[in-house]
PDB file of C-alpha atoms in Angstrom:
ATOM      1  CA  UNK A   1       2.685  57.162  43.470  1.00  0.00           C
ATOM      2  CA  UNK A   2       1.270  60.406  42.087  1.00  0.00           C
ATOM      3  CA  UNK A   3      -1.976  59.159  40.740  1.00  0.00           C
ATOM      4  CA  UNK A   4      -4.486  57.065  41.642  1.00  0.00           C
ATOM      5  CA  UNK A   5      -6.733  54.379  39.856  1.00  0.00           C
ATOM      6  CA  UNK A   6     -10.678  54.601  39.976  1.00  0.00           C
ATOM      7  CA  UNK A   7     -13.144  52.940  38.126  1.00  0.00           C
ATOM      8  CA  UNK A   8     -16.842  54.337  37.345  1.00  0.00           C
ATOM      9  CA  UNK A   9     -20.067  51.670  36.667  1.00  0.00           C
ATOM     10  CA  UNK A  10     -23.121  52.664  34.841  1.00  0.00           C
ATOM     11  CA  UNK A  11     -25.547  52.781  36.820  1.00  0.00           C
ATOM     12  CA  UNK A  12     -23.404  55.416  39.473  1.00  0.00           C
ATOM     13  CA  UNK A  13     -24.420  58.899  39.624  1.00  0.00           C
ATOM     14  CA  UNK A  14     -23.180  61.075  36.749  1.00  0.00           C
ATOM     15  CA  UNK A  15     -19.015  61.870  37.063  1.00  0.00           C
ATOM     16  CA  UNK A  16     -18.931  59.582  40.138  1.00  0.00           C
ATOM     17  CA  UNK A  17     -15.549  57.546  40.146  1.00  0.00           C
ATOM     18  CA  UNK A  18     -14.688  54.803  43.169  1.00  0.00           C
ATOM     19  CA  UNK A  19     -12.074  52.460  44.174  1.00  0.00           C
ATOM     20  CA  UNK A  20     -11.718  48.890  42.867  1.00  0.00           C
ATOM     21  CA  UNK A  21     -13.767  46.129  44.260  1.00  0.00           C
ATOM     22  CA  UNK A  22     -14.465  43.124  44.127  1.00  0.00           C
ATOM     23  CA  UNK A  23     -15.274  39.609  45.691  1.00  0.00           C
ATOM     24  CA  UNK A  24     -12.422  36.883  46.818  1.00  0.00           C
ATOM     25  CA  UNK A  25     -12.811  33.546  45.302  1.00  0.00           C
ATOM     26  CA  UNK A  26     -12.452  30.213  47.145  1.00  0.00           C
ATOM     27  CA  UNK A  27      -8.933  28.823  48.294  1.00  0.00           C
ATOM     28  CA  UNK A  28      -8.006  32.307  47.367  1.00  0.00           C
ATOM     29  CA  UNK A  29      -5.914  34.800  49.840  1.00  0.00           C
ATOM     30  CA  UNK A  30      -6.992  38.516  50.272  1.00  0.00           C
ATOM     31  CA  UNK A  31      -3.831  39.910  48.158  1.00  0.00           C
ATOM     32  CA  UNK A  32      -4.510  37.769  45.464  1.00  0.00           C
ATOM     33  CA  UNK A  33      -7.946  38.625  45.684  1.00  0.00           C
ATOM     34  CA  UNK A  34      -6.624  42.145  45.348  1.00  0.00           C
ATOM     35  CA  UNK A  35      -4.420  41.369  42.107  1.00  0.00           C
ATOM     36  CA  UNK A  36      -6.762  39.437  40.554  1.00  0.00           C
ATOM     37  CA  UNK A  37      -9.834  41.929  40.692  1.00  0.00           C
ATOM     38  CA  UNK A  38      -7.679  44.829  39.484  1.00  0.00           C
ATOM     39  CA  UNK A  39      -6.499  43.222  36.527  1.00  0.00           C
ATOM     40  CA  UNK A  40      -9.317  41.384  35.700  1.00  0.00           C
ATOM     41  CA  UNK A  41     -11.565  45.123  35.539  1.00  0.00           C
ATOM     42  CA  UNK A  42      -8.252  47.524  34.538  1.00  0.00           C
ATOM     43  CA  UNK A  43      -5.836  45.373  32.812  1.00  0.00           C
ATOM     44  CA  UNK A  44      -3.382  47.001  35.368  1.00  0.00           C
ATOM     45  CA  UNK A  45      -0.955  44.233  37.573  1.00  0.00           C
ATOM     46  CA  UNK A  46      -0.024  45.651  41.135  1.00  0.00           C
ATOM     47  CA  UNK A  47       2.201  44.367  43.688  1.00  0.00           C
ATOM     48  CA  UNK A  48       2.698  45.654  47.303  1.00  0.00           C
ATOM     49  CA  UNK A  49      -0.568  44.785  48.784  1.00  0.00           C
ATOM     50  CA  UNK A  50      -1.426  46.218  51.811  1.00  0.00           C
ATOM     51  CA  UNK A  51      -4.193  45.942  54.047  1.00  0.00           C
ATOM     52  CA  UNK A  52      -5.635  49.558  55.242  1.00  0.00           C
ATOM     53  CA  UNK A  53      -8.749  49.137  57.370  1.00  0.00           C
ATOM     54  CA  UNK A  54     -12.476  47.276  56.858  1.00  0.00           C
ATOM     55  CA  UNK A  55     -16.355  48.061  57.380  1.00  0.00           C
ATOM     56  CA  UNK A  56     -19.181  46.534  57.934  1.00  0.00           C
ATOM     57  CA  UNK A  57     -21.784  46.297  55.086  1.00  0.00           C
ATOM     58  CA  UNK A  58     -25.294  45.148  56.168  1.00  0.00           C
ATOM     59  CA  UNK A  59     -26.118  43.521  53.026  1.00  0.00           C
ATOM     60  CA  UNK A  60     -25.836  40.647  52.406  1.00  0.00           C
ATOM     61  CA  UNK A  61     -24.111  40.688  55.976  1.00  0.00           C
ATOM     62  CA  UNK A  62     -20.260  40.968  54.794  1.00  0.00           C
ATOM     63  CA  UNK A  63     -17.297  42.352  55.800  1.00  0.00           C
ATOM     64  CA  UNK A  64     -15.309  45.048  53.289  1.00  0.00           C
ATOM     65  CA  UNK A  65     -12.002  45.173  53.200  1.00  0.00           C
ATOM     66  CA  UNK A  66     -10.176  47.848  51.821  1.00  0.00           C
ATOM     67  CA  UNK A  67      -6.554  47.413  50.450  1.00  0.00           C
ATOM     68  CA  UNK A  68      -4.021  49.619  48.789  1.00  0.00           C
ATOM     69  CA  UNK A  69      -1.429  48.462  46.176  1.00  0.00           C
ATOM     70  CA  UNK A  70       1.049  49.755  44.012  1.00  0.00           C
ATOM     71  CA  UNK A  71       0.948  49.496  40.024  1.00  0.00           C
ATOM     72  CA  UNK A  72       3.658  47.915  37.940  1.00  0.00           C
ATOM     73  CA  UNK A  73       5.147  50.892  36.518  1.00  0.00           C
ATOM     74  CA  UNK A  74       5.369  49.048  33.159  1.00  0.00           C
ATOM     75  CA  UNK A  75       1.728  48.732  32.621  1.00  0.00           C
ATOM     76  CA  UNK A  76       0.490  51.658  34.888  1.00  0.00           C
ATOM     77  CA  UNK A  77      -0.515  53.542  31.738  1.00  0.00           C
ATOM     78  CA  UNK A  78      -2.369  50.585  29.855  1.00  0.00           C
ATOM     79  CA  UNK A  79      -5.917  50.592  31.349  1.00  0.00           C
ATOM     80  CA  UNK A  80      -8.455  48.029  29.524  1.00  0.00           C
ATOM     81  CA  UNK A  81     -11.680  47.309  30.591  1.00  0.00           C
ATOM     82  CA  UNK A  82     -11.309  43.566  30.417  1.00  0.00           C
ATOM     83  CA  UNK A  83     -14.207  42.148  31.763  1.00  0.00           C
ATOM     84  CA  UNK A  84     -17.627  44.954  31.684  1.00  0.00           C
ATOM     85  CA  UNK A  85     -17.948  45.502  34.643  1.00  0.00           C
ATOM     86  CA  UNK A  86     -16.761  49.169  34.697  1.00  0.00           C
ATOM     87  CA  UNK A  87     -17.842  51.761  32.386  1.00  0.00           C
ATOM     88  CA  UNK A  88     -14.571  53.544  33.099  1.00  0.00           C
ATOM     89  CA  UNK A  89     -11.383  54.096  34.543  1.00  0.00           C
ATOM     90  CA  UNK A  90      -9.096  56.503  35.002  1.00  0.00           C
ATOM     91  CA  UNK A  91      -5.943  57.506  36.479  1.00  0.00           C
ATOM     92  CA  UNK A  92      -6.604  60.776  38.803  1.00  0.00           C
ATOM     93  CA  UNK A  93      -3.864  62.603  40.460  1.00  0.00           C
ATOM     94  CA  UNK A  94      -4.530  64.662  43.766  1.00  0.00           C
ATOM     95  CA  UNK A  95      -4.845  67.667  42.194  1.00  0.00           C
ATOM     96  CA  UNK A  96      -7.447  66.888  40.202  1.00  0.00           C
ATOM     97  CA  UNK A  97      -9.274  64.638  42.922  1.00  0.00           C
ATOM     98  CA  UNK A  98      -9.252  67.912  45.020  1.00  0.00           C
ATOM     99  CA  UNK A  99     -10.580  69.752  42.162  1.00  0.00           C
ATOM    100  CA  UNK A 100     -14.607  68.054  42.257  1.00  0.00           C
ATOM    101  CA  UNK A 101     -14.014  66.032  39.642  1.00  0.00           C
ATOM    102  CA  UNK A 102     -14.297  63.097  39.915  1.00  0.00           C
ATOM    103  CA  UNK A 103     -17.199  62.693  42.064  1.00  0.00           C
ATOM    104  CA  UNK A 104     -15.472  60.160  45.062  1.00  0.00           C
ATOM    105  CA  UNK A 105     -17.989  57.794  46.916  1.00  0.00           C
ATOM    106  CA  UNK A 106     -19.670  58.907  50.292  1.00  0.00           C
ATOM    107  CA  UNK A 107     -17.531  60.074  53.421  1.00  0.00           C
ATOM    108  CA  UNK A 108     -18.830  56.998  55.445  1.00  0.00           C
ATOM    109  CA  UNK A 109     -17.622  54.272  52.828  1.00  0.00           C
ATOM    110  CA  UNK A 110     -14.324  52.286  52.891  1.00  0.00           C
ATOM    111  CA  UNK A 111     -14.145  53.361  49.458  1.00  0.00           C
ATOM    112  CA  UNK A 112     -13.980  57.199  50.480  1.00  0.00           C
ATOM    113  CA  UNK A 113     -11.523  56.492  53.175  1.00  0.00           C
ATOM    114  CA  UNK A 114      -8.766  54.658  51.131  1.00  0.00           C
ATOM    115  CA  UNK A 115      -9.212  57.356  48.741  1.00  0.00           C
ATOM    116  CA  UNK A 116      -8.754  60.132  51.315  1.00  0.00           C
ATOM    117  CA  UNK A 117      -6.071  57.881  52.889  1.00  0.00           C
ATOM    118  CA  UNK A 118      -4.173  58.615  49.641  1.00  0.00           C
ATOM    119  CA  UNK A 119      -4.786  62.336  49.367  1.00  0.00           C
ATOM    120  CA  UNK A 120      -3.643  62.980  53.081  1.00  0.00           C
ATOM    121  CA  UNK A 121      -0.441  60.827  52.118  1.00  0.00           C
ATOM    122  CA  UNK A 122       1.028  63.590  50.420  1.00  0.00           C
ATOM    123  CA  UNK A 123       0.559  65.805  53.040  1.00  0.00           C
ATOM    124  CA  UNK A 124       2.108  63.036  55.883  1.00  0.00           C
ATOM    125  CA  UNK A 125       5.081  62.253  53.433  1.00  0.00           C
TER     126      UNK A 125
END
């Protein structure tokens, strides 16, 4: 929609906000991977997972995979940190992400690139 859901840990550079992330669990698919991870850090539920693209990581040799989803519109205003892993997290719209604030991750990470897959959405729409 019109605003998008980052999360900030502690040890990150000062005003530096990224995507969601996590790790999938055993017998578990990639969307529900997806679900669970946002929830269990944001207290928000999304539906309409969608694969957008992956990278590398060299350590410990993995694969990212970056997905984009789309909040339930009944809870898209309730963010609780649920489970401490996040210091923060906030709902930024594209003004604001196009303002400097927040700090978004490097241009070479999956993280950047779903973000600045959503910004240019706007533009394609």
């Amino acid at each position: 929609g019109e605003r998008c859901l980052l999360g900030r840990q502690t040890r990150w550079p000062e005003g530096r906000y990224s995507t969601i992330a996590g790790f999938v669990e055993p017998g578990e698919s990639l969307e529900d991977a997806v679900r669970r991870e946002v929830f269990e850090e944001t207290n928000i539920r999304v539906t309409a997972v969608r694969y957008h693209s992956s990278q590398p990581w060299p350590f410990p040799s993995s694969l990212m995979l970056g997905f984009v989803a789309e909040a339930d519109t009944l809870v898209a205003q309730e963010i609780q940190l649920n489970d401490g892993e996040l210091e923060d997290a906030q709902w930024f719209t594209r003004k604001e992400l196009r303002s400097g604030f927040p700090k978004l991750p490097f241009s070479i990470s999956i993280a950047r690139r779903l973000v600045d897959g959503w910004l240019n959405a706007e533009v394609s729409s």
